[in-house]
Amino acid sequence: MLDFPRWKVWSIVAVLVALCALAVPSFFSEDQTKGWPVHPRINLGLDLAGGSYLLLEANTDDLIKTLVNNKAQDVINEMRRAPAIKTGTVSTDGGKVSFMLQNVGQLEDARQRLLSITGGGAGMTGQRVWDIAVVNSSTFVLTPTKAGTDQLIKDAMNSATEVVRTRIDKLGTREPTIQQQGGNRIIVQVPGLKDPAALKELLGKTAKLEFKMVDERPYTPGMVVPPDDEVLPYKEGPPGSKILVQRQAVITGDQLTSAKQAYKQEDNSPIVDFSFDSVGGKKFAQVTQVNIGRRFAVVVDGEVISAPRINSAILGGSGYIEGSFTVASANTLAIALSSGKLTVPLKVVEESSVGPDLGKDSINAGIKASIIAVVLVVLFMLATYGRFGIYADWAVVINVLVIMGVLAVINGTLTLPGIAGFVLTIGTAVDANVLINERIREERRRGRSVIQSVELGYKEASRTIFEANMTHAISGVIMFLLGSGPVKGFAVVLLIGIATSVFTAVTFTRMLVVLWLRKNRPQTINI
C-alpha cells in the first residue's frame, strides 16, 4: 500500500495541475485572454451563447428534373454520333426520357448505344439508375429507378452538407452544428451569430458559375429568341434588365481553385478575384484569345453579374468579377464560389435567432446548481468520513476543474443539457469514494490493521467501481453515437466526467492517503 513511487506522485500532480490550468481561460472573456500564450476555451452552444438557427430543405424534384434533362442531352449527343439512326424528338415529359425510332430495324443498335450512356443500366454503386424499355415496338423510354434516384438524392445531400459546412467555416464562426434531418433537410446552428440574414444569403446561393458569350443583339420583350440563346437577368443594367447570351457555357466554375474578395486597382471598388486550375486556365485563355472584341457574361446562379468586353487574351488562369458589389456581397460570393457549388438548391423553411439573455439565465442557473451540488457533497463527505471525506472533497473540486480543462482541450461545446450532465457528474463523483470508505470500515471491523484495511478497501472496491462506471460509459457511448444535438452534448460531458471522476476519486485520493499514512503511521483511523 505504501509503495507509491515519487515519480508517480509527481506525474499525477503534473497531469492534474495542467488540466486545471487549461480550465482557467474559460473563466475569462476572449479579449482578456488574447495575449496569453495558450488559451483553449469551452465554447458555448446555441442555447447558452445565443445565435442563429436555420432549417434548410432541398428541392429534390429539381434534382431529378436535372438528372432527366442531362440524360436527354446525352441521348441526343449519342444519337448524333450515329447519323444512320434516325430518331424523332427527344422528350422529357413525365420525368422520363423518350424518343421514337423511324426505322424499327435499328432497334438493337440504338439499344446498345443507350446502354453505353447509362452504364449498362447500373450506376457506380451497383444500383441500376435507368430502366430501358421499348413501347409500341419503336419508342424507347428511359425511366430513372427508385434505387437510382434515392442514391442520387443521398449523394447530393451529403455533398450539400459538406458545402454548407465549408461555407460556414469560412465565415469564421466557432463550433457550428450542421447535420442532416430526414432525407432532404439540413439543420444549421451557429452560436454567436445574431443576424441570420447574411447566413441565409450565403447558404441560399447555389454558386453555379458559368462564362457565356453575349449575343450582341439587344433584347426586347416579345422578340423571338434563337434556339441557341437564352434570356437572363442582368444585374448591372437598370432594374428588370435582361440580356441575351448563348445557352452553351464556354467554361464553368468546376475548375476554380480559389476565389476571394479584393479591390479593383483603378477605383478601389470591391471585386472577386478567382483562379483556375491548369486545365481551366488553359481553356479560359483559349476562349478569350479567339473572342477578342466580344463580350462575355459572368453568370452566377442564372443571373449575369457582369458582361465585360474581352480586350486581350487572359492568360495565367486568373481573373476577376466586378459588378456593383459591396464588400460584404463580394465576400459572400467569394466564399460561395470557393466552397464549391451546391448540387441541389436549398431553401430556408424555418429560422430563428436565440438572444444571449436566455443563455445567460441558463448559465447562471447552471453555475448556481453546480455550486449547490459541490457544497452539499463536500459537507456530506466531511460529516460522514472525516479525514477521508476531506480527500474525497478535494477530488470533487479538482474533478470539476479537470472536466472543464478536458472540454477546453478538445474545443468542446457546452450546451444546457451539458450543464445537466456536469451537475450529475458532480453528484456521482464521490460514489467511488463512498464504496472505498465503506469497504475500509468493513475491514477495520474485521480487525485488520489500518494499512491492510486501506489497501484492501482500495483494491476490492476498485473492481466494483470499474464495473459500475463501465455500464455508465456504455450508456454514454450509445447516446453519443445515436443521439444528436442536446443528447450528444449531454453524453460528451457525461463520458468525460466518468473518466475524470474515476481518476480523481481512486488514483488521486489513494495518493493523498498513502502520503498521510507514510508520514503519520496511525494505529487507528476515524472513518
PDB file of N, CA, C and O in Angstrom, residues 368-382 393 396-397 426:
ATOM      1  N   LYS A 368     -25.197  28.109 -10.380  1.00  0.00           N
ATOM      2  CA  LYS A 368     -25.795  28.016  -9.053  1.00  0.00           C
ATOM      3  C   LYS A 368     -26.021  26.554  -8.655  1.00  0.00           C
ATOM      4  O   LYS A 368     -25.709  26.144  -7.526  1.00  0.00           O
ATOM      5  N   ALA A 369     -26.559  25.768  -9.606  1.00  0.00           N
ATOM      6  CA  ALA A 369     -26.807  24.352  -9.325  1.00  0.00           C
ATOM      7  C   ALA A 369     -25.500  23.613  -9.038  1.00  0.00           C
ATOM      8  O   ALA A 369     -25.430  22.757  -8.153  1.00  0.00           O
ATOM      9  N   SER A 370     -24.444  23.959  -9.804  1.00  0.00           N
ATOM     10  CA  SER A 370     -23.145  23.303  -9.615  1.00  0.00           C
ATOM     11  C   SER A 370     -22.569  23.632  -8.239  1.00  0.00           C
ATOM     12  O   SER A 370     -22.034  22.761  -7.542  1.00  0.00           O
ATOM     13  N   ILE A 371     -22.678  24.904  -7.855  1.00  0.00           N
ATOM     14  CA  ILE A 371     -22.147  25.312  -6.549  1.00  0.00           C
ATOM     15  C   ILE A 371     -22.897  24.606  -5.422  1.00  0.00           C
ATOM     16  O   ILE A 371     -22.293  24.094  -4.466  1.00  0.00           O
ATOM     17  N   ILE A 372     -24.225  24.571  -5.540  1.00  0.00           N
ATOM     18  CA  ILE A 372     -25.030  23.895  -4.509  1.00  0.00           C
ATOM     19  C   ILE A 372     -24.663  22.419  -4.426  1.00  0.00           C
ATOM     20  O   ILE A 372     -24.509  21.856  -3.331  1.00  0.00           O
ATOM     21  N   ALA A 373     -24.516  21.788  -5.601  1.00  0.00           N
ATOM     22  CA  ALA A 373     -24.168  20.364  -5.623  1.00  0.00           C
ATOM     23  C   ALA A 373     -22.814  20.124  -4.970  1.00  0.00           C
ATOM     24  O   ALA A 373     -22.653  19.198  -4.152  1.00  0.00           O
ATOM     25  N   VAL A 374     -21.837  20.964  -5.304  1.00  0.00           N
ATOM     26  CA  VAL A 374     -20.494  20.802  -4.728  1.00  0.00           C
ATOM     27  C   VAL A 374     -20.530  20.993  -3.216  1.00  0.00           C
ATOM     28  O   VAL A 374     -19.956  20.197  -2.456  1.00  0.00           O
ATOM     29  N   VAL A 375     -21.209  22.045  -2.756  1.00  0.00           N
ATOM     30  CA  VAL A 375     -21.256  22.340  -1.313  1.00  0.00           C
ATOM     31  C   VAL A 375     -21.925  21.203  -0.547  1.00  0.00           C
ATOM     32  O   VAL A 375     -21.413  20.748   0.492  1.00  0.00           O
ATOM     33  N   LEU A 376     -23.047  20.715  -1.039  1.00  0.00           N
ATOM     34  CA  LEU A 376     -23.755  19.641  -0.340  1.00  0.00           C
ATOM     35  C   LEU A 376     -22.932  18.359  -0.307  1.00  0.00           C
ATOM     36  O   LEU A 376     -22.879  17.669   0.729  1.00  0.00           O
ATOM     37  N   VAL A 377     -22.297  18.037  -1.425  1.00  0.00           N
ATOM     38  CA  VAL A 377     -21.471  16.821  -1.471  1.00  0.00           C
ATOM     39  C   VAL A 377     -20.291  16.948  -0.521  1.00  0.00           C
ATOM     40  O   VAL A 377     -19.956  16.012   0.217  1.00  0.00           O
ATOM     41  N   VAL A 378     -19.647  18.131  -0.529  1.00  0.00           N
ATOM     42  CA  VAL A 378     -18.494  18.361   0.352  1.00  0.00           C
ATOM     43  C   VAL A 378     -18.899  18.211   1.821  1.00  0.00           C
ATOM     44  O   VAL A 378     -18.209  17.545   2.615  1.00  0.00           O
ATOM     45  N   LEU A 379     -20.014  18.827   2.209  1.00  0.00           N
ATOM     46  CA  LEU A 379     -20.459  18.756   3.600  1.00  0.00           C
ATOM     47  C   LEU A 379     -20.823  17.322   4.004  1.00  0.00           C
ATOM     48  O   LEU A 379     -20.492  16.868   5.118  1.00  0.00           O
ATOM     49  N   PHE A 380     -21.502  16.617   3.098  1.00  0.00           N
ATOM     50  CA  PHE A 380     -21.884  15.232   3.409  1.00  0.00           C
ATOM     51  C   PHE A 380     -20.655  14.353   3.617  1.00  0.00           C
ATOM     52  O   PHE A 380     -20.578  13.588   4.590  1.00  0.00           O
ATOM     53  N   MET A 381     -19.681  14.449   2.714  1.00  0.00           N
ATOM     54  CA  MET A 381     -18.492  13.604   2.816  1.00  0.00           C
ATOM     55  C   MET A 381     -17.672  13.960   4.055  1.00  0.00           C
ATOM     56  O   MET A 381     -17.123  13.080   4.723  1.00  0.00           O
ATOM     57  N   LEU A 382     -17.597  15.254   4.358  1.00  0.00           N
ATOM     58  CA  LEU A 382     -16.838  15.692   5.531  1.00  0.00           C
ATOM     59  C   LEU A 382     -17.479  15.169   6.821  1.00  0.00           C
ATOM     60  O   LEU A 382     -16.789  14.671   7.720  1.00  0.00           O
ATOM     61  N   ASP A 393     -13.431  15.277  -0.932  1.00  0.00           N
ATOM     62  CA  ASP A 393     -13.858  16.627  -1.303  1.00  0.00           C
ATOM     63  C   ASP A 393     -12.838  17.291  -2.237  1.00  0.00           C
ATOM     64  O   ASP A 393     -13.208  17.978  -3.204  1.00  0.00           O
ATOM     65  N   VAL A 396     -13.450  15.989  -5.609  1.00  0.00           N
ATOM     66  CA  VAL A 396     -14.627  16.568  -6.273  1.00  0.00           C
ATOM     67  C   VAL A 396     -14.287  17.927  -6.882  1.00  0.00           C
ATOM     68  O   VAL A 396     -14.610  18.210  -8.050  1.00  0.00           O
ATOM     69  N   VAL A 397     -13.643  18.789  -6.086  1.00  0.00           N
ATOM     70  CA  VAL A 397     -13.302  20.133  -6.572  1.00  0.00           C
ATOM     71  C   VAL A 397     -12.358  20.057  -7.761  1.00  0.00           C
ATOM     72  O   VAL A 397     -12.553  20.739  -8.790  1.00  0.00           O
ATOM     73  N   ILE A 426     -21.007  15.782 -10.885  1.00  0.00           N
ATOM     74  CA  ILE A 426     -20.564  16.235  -9.558  1.00  0.00           C
ATOM     75  C   ILE A 426     -21.234  15.396  -8.470  1.00  0.00           C
ATOM     76  O   ILE A 426     -20.608  14.958  -7.498  1.00  0.00           O
TER      77      ILE A 426
END
